[in-house]
Short mmCIF file of C-alpha atoms in Angstrom, two decimals:
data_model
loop_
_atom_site.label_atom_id
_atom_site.label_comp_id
_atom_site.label_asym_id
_atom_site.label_seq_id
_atom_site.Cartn_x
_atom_site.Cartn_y
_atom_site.Cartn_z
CA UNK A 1 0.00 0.00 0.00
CA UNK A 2 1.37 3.50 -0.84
CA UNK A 3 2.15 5.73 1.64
CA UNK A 4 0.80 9.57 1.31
CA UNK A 5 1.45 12.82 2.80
CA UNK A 6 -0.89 15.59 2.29
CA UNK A 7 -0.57 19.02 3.98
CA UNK A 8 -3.54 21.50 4.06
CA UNK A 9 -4.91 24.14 6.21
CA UNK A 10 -8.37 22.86 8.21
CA UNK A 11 -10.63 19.97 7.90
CA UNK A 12 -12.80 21.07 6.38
CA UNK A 13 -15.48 18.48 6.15
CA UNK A 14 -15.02 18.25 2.44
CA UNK A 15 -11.55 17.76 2.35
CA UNK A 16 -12.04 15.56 5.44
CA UNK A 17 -14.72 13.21 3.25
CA UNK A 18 -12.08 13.05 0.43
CA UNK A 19 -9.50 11.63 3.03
CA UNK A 20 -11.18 8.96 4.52
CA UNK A 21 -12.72 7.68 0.88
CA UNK A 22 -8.73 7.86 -0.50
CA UNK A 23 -7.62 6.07 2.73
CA UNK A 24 -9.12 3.74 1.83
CA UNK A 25 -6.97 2.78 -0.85
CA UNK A 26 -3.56 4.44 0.65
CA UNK A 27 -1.45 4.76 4.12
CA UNK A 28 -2.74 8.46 4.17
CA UNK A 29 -1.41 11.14 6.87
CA UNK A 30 -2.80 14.39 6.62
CA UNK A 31 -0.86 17.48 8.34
CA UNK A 32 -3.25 19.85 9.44
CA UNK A 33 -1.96 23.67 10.27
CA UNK A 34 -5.09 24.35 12.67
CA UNK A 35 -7.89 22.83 13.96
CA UNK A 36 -9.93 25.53 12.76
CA UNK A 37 -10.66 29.92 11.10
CA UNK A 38 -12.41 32.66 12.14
CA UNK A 39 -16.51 32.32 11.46
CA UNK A 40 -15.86 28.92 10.33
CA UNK A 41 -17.37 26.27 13.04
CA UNK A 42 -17.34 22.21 12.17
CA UNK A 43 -16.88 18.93 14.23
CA UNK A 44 -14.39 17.09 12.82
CA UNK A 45 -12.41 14.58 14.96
CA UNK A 46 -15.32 12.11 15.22
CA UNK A 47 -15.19 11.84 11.29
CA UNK A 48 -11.49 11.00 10.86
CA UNK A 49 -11.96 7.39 9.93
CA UNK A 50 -9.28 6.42 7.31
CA UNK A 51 -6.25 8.35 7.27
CA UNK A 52 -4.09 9.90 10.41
CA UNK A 53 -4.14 13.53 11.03
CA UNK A 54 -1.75 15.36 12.33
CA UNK A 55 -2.61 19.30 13.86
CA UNK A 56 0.68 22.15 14.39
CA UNK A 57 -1.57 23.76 16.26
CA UNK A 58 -4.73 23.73 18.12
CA UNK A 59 -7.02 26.92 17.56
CA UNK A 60 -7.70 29.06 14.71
CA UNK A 61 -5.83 29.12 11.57
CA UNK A 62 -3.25 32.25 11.47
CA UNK A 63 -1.96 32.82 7.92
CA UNK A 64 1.29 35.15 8.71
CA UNK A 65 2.46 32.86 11.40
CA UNK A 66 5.49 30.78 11.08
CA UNK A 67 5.04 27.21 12.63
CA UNK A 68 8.25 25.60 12.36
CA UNK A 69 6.84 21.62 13.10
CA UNK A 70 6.02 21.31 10.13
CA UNK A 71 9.64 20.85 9.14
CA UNK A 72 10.00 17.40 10.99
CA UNK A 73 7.40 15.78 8.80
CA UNK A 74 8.35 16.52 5.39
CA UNK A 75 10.67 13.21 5.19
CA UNK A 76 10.94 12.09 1.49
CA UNK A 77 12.23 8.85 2.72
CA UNK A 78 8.55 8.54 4.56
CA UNK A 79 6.03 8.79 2.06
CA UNK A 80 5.93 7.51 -1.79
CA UNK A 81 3.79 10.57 -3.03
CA UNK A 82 3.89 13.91 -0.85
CA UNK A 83 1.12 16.90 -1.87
CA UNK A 84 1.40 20.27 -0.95
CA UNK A 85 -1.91 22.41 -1.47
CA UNK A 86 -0.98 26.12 -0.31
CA UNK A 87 1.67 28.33 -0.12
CA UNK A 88 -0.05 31.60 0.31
CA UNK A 89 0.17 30.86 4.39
CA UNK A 90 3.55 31.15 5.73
CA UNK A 91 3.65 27.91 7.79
CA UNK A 92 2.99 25.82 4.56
CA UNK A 93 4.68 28.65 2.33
CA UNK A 94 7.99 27.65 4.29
CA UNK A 95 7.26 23.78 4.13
CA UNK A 96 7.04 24.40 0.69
CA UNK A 97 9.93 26.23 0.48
CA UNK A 98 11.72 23.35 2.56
CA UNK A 99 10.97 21.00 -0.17
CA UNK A 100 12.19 22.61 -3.04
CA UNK A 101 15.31 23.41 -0.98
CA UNK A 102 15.91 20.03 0.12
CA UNK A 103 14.76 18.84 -3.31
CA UNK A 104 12.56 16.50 -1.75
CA UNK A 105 9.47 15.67 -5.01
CA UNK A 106 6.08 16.42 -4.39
CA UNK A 107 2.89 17.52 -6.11
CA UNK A 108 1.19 21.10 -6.13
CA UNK A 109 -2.73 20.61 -6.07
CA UNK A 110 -4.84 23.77 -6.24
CA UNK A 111 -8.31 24.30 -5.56
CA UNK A 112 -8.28 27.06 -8.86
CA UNK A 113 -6.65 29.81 -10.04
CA UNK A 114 -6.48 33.20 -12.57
CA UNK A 115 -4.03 34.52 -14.28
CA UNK A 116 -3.87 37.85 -12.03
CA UNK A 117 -4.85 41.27 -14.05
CA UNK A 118 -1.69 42.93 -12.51
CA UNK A 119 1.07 42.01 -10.84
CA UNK A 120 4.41 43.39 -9.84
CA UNK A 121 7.31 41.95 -11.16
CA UNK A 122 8.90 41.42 -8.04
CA UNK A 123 5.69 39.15 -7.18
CA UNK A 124 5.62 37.36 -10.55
CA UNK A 125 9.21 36.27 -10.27
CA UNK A 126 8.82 34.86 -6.99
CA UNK A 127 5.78 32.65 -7.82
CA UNK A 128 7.22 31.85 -11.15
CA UNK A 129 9.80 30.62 -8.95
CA UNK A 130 8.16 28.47 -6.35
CA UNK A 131 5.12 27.26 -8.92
CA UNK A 132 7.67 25.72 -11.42
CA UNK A 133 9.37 23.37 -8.68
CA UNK A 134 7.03 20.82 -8.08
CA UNK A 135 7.36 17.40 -10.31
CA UNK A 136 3.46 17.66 -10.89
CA UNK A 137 0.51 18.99 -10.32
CA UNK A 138 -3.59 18.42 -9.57
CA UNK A 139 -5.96 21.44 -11.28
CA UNK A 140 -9.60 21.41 -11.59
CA UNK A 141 -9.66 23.76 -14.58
CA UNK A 142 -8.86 25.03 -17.85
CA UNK A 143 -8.38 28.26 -16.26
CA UNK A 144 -6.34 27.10 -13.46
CA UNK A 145 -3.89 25.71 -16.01
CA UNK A 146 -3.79 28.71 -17.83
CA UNK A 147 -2.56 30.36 -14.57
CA UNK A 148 -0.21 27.60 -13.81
CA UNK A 149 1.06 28.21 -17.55
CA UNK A 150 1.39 31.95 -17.36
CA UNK A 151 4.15 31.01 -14.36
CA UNK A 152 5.72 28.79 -16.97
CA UNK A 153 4.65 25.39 -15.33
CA UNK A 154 4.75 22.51 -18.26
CA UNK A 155 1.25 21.84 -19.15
CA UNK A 156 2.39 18.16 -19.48
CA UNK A 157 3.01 17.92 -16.27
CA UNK A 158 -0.58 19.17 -15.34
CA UNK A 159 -3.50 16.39 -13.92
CA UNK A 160 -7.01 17.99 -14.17
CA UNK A 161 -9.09 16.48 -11.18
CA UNK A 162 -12.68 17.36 -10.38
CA UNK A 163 -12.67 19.58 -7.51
CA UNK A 164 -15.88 18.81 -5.38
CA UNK A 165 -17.38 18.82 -1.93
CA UNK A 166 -19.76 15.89 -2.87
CA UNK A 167 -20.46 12.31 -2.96
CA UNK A 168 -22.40 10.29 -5.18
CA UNK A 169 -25.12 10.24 -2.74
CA UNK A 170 -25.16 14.23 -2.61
CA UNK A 171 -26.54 14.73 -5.77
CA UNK A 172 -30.24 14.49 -7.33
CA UNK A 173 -31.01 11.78 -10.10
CA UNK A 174 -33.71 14.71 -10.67
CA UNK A 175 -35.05 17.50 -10.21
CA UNK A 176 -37.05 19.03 -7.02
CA UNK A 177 -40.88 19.53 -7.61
CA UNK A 178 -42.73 22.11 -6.90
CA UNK A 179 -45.03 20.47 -4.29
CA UNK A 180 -41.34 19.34 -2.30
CA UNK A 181 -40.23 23.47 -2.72
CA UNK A 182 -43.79 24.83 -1.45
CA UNK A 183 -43.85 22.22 1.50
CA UNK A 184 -39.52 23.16 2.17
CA UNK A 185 -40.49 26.69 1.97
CA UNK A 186 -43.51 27.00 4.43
CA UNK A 187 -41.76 24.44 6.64
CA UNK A 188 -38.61 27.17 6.87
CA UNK A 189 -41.14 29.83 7.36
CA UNK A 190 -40.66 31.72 3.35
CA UNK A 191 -43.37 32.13 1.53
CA UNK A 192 -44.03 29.05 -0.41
CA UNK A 193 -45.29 30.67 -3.60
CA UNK A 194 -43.00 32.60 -4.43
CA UNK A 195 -40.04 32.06 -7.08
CA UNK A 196 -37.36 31.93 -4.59
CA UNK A 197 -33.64 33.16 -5.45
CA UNK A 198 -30.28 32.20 -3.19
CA UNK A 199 -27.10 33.08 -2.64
CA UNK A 200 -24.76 31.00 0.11
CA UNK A 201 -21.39 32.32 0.94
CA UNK A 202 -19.98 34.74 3.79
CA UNK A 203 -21.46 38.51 3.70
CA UNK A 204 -18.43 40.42 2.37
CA UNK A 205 -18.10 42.87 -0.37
CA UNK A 206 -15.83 40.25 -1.94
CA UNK A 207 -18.98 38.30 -3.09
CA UNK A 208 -21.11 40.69 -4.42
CA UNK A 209 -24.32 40.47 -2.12
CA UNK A 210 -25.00 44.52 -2.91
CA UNK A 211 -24.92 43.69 -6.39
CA UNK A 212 -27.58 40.52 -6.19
CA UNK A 213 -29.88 43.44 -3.61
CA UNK A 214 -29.70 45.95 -6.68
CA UNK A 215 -30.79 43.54 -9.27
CA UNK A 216 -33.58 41.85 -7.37
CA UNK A 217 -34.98 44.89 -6.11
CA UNK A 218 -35.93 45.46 -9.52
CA UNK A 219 -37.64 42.36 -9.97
CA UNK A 220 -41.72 41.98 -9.10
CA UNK A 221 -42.63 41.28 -5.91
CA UNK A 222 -43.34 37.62 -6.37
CA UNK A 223 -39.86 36.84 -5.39
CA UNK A 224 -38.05 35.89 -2.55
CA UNK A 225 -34.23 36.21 -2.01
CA UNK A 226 -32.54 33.98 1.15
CA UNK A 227 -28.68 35.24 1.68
CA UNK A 228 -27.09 32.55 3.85
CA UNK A 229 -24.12 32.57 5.45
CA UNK A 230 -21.83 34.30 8.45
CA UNK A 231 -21.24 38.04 8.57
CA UNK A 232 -17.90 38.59 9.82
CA UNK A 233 -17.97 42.56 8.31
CA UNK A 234 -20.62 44.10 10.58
CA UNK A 235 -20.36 47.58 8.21
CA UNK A 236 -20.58 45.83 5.21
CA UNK A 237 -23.81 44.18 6.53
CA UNK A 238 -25.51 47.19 7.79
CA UNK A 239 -24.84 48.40 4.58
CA UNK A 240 -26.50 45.47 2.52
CA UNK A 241 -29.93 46.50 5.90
CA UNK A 242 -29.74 50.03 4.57
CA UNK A 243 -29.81 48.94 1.19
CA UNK A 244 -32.91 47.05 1.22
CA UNK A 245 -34.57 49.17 4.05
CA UNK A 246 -38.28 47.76 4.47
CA UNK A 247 -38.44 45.46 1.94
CA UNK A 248 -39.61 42.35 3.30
CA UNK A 249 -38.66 40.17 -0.01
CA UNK A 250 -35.08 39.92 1.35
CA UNK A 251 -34.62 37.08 4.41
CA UNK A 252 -30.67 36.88 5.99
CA UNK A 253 -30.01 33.31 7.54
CA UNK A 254 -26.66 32.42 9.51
CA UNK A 255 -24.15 30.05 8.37
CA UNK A 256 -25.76 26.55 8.21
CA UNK A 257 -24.26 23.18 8.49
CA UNK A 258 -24.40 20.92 5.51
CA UNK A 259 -27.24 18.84 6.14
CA UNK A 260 -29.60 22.16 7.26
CA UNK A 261 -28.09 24.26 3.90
CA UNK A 262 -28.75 21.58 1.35
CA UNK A 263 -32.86 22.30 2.55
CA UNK A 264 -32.24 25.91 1.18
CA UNK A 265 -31.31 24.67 -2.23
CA UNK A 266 -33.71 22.31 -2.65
CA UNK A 267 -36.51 24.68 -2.04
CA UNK A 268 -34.83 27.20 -4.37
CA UNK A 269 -35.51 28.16 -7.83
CA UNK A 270 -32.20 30.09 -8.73
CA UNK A 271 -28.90 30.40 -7.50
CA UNK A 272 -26.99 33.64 -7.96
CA UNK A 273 -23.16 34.18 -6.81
CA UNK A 274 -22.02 37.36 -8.02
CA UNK A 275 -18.68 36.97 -6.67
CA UNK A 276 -15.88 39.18 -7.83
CA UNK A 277 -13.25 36.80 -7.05
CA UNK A 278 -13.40 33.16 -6.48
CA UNK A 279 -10.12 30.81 -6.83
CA UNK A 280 -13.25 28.14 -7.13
CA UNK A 281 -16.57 28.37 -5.39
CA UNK A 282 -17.67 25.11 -4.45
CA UNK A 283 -21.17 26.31 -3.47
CA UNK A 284 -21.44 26.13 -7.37
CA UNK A 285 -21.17 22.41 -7.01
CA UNK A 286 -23.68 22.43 -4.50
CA UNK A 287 -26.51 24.12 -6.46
CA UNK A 288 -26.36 22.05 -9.25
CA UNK A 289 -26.40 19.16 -7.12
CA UNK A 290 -29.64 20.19 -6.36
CA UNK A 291 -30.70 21.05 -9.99
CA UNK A 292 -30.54 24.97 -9.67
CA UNK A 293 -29.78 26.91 -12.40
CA UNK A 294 -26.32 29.14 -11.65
CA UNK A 295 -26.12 32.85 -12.41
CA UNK A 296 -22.11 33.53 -11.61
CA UNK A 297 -19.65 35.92 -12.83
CA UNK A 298 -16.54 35.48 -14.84
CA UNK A 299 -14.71 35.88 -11.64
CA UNK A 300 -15.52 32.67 -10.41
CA UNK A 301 -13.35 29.36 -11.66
CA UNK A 302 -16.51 27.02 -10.93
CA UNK A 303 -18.62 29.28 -12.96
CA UNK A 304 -16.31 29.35 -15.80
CA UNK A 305 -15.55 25.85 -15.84
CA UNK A 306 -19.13 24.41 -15.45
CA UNK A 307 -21.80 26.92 -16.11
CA UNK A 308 -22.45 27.48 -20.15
CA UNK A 309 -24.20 30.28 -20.93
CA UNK A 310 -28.38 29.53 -21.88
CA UNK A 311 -27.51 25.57 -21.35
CA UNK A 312 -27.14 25.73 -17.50
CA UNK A 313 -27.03 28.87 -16.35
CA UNK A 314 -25.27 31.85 -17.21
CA UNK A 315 -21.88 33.72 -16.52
CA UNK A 316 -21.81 37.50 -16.61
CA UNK A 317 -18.98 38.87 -17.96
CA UNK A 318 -18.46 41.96 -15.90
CA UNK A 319 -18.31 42.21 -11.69
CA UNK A 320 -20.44 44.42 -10.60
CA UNK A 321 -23.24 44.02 -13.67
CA UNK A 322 -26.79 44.34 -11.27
CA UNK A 323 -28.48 44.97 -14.50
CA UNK A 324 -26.97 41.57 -16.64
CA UNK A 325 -27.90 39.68 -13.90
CA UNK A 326 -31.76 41.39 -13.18
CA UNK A 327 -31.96 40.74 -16.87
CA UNK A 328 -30.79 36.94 -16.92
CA UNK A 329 -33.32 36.41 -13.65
CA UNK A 330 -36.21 37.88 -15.28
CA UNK A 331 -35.97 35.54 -18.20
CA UNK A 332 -35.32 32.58 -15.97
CA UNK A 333 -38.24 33.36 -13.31
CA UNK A 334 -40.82 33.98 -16.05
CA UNK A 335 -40.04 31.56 -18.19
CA UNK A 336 -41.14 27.69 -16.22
CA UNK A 337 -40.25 25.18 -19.51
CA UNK A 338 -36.21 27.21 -19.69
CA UNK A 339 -35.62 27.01 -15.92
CA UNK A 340 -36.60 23.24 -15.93
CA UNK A 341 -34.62 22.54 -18.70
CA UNK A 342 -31.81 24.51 -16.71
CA UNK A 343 -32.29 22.78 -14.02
CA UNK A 344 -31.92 19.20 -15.47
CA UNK A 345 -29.04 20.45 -16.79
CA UNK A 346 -27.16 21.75 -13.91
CA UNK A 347 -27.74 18.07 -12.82
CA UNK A 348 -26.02 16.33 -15.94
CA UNK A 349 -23.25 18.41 -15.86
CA UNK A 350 -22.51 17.77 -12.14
CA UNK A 351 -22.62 14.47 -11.84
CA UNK A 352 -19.22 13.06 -12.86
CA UNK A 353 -18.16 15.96 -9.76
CA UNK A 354 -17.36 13.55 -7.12
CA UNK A 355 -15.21 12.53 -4.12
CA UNK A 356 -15.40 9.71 -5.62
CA UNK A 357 -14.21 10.57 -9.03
CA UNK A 358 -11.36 12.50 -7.19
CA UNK A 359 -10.30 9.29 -5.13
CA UNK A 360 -10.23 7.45 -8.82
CA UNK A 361 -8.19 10.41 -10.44
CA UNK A 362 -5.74 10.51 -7.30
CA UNK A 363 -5.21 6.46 -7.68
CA UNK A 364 -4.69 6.93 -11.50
CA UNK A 365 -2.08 8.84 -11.34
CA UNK A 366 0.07 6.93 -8.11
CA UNK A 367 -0.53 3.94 -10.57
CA UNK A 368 1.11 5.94 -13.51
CA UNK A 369 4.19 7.95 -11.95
#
């Protein structure tokens, strides 16, 4: 059996669900720099089943800190494959660094990535630097190997995988009637007529939640729009309140665990992120799973890699478009026959976006190199 290193930030649950199905298969350790981030809240230790984790440190997550264990477990001799999957924190950054140094191989796998509209020179050499050092490397994306290839990594050297928070059990065989949405909505305590648009991701100006408020305020009033997740910028929330003012079509709801969130996108009709920068967004992943249509901007690697345009959803080209994405909306909300055929869609195209299908790719590719 092959041994495996990985080294990541959290467990996240998703992450956590790809380790114990890969366990499975390998002698899997996973180095962990924190138990945990800043308006992010899971249990996790109960679900470690297949691999052995190792924490630096107990606590939150702090990016600019230097946490020199991680040094004594990077030992080439140890493991067979070793996979490194950040170096913008500076604990991992200097593991990373380590390896190169010590010329130890190992394997870059990203969660995304865009080839950045500016960048110092300065900046650019240095990641041109540390991105063309490892033997291979795990992308989810055509875009995220353009952005690999802009630092000159070899494009041969590139494995796409399918980046995913989901099992095979996660995701619809079809679509969610509208007798199961009316009976999810009054149950939640939304009005269960009403053609009900969501959003899930934390309340920062990063994602664009003004931008969804502007365009749905122009919509009729048979609509309904449920913002979920944690609002760690209190200004930038009060701001969104002031925005709206007294209209009651708007509903905020508090981060949600898996199991309570995948309720909100079943009883949905839409899902709009109008992020203006997302290295992925796996909540992308989620709403198809559920057969939602996906209004996203160019910004975000998900939408670009699985949402085409009138077949699925739609991507807007510009951040910050309120009236593209009112527009795109309207025609969705009014028109029943497109948004089913959306809908079934969304659910074909997600499908093969598994942990499963990410265990299989991972094994490929020990078997090969």
């Amino acid at each position: 059996m092959k041994k495996v290193l990985f080294v990541t930030n959290i467990p996240s649950p998703y992450r956590v669900d790809f380790y114990n199905q890969l366990g499975k298969f390998v002698d899997l350790t996973v180095i962990f720099e924190a138990t945990g981030a800043q308006d992010i809240r899971f249990d996790y230790r109960e679900t470690f089943k297949n691999f052995t984790a190792i924490f630096l440190s107990e606590g939150n997550i702090d990016e600019k800190k230097l946490n020199s264990a991680i040094f004594q477990y990077l030992i080439p001799e140890k493991y067979d494959y070793i996979f490194l999957t950040n170096y913008s924190y500076r604990t991992e950054l200097f593991g990373y660094l380590k390896c190169i140094f010590s010329k130890i191989p190992f394997v870059l796998e990203i969660d995304g990535g865009k080839i950045p509209e500016s960048e110092n020179f300065l900046k650019y050499q240095f990641k041109k630097f540390i991105l063309t050092k490892p033997y291979y490397y795990f992308s989810p994306s055509q875009s995220s190997d353009d952005f690999l290839a802009y630092y000159h990594v070899n494009k041969e050297n590139i494995y796409r995988y399918s980046f995913t928070s989901l099992s095979e059990k996660d995701i619809r065989h079809q679509i969610v009637d509208e007798e199961e949405k009316q009976f999810l909505r009054k149950k939640l305590g939304f009005s269960p007529t009403k053609k009900t648009i969501l959003f899930v991701g934390r309340i920062i100006p990063g994602k664009g939640v003004d931008v969804l408020i502007k365009a749905v305020q122009n919509l009729s009033d048979n609509v309904q729009c449920l913002i979920v997740g944690a609002s760690p910028d209190s200004e930038y929330k009060q701001y969104l309140l002031d925005l709206i003012g007294q209209d009651s079509r708007f509903h905020f709801i508090d981060f949600l665990q898996t199991s309570e969130l995948k309720q909100y996108y079943k009883l949905s009709d839409i899902f709009v992120l109008p992020t203006k920068s997302d290295v992925w967004g796996l909540v992308v992943n989620e709403a198809m799973s559920q057969g939602l249509p996906v209004i996203s901007t160019s910004a975000c690697v998900a939408a670009i890699e699985l949402v085409s345009n009138g077949y699925n959803g739609y991507v807007i080209d510009r951040v910050d478009d309120w009236k593209a994405i009112f527009q795109k909306l309207s025609q969705v909300l009014q028109d029943d026959s497109l948004r089913v055929q959306l809908s079934q869609n969304a659910l074909s195209t997600i499908k093969h976006y598994t942990i499963e299908t990410m265990v299989e790719e991972h094994l490929k590719f020990m078997e090969e190199k």
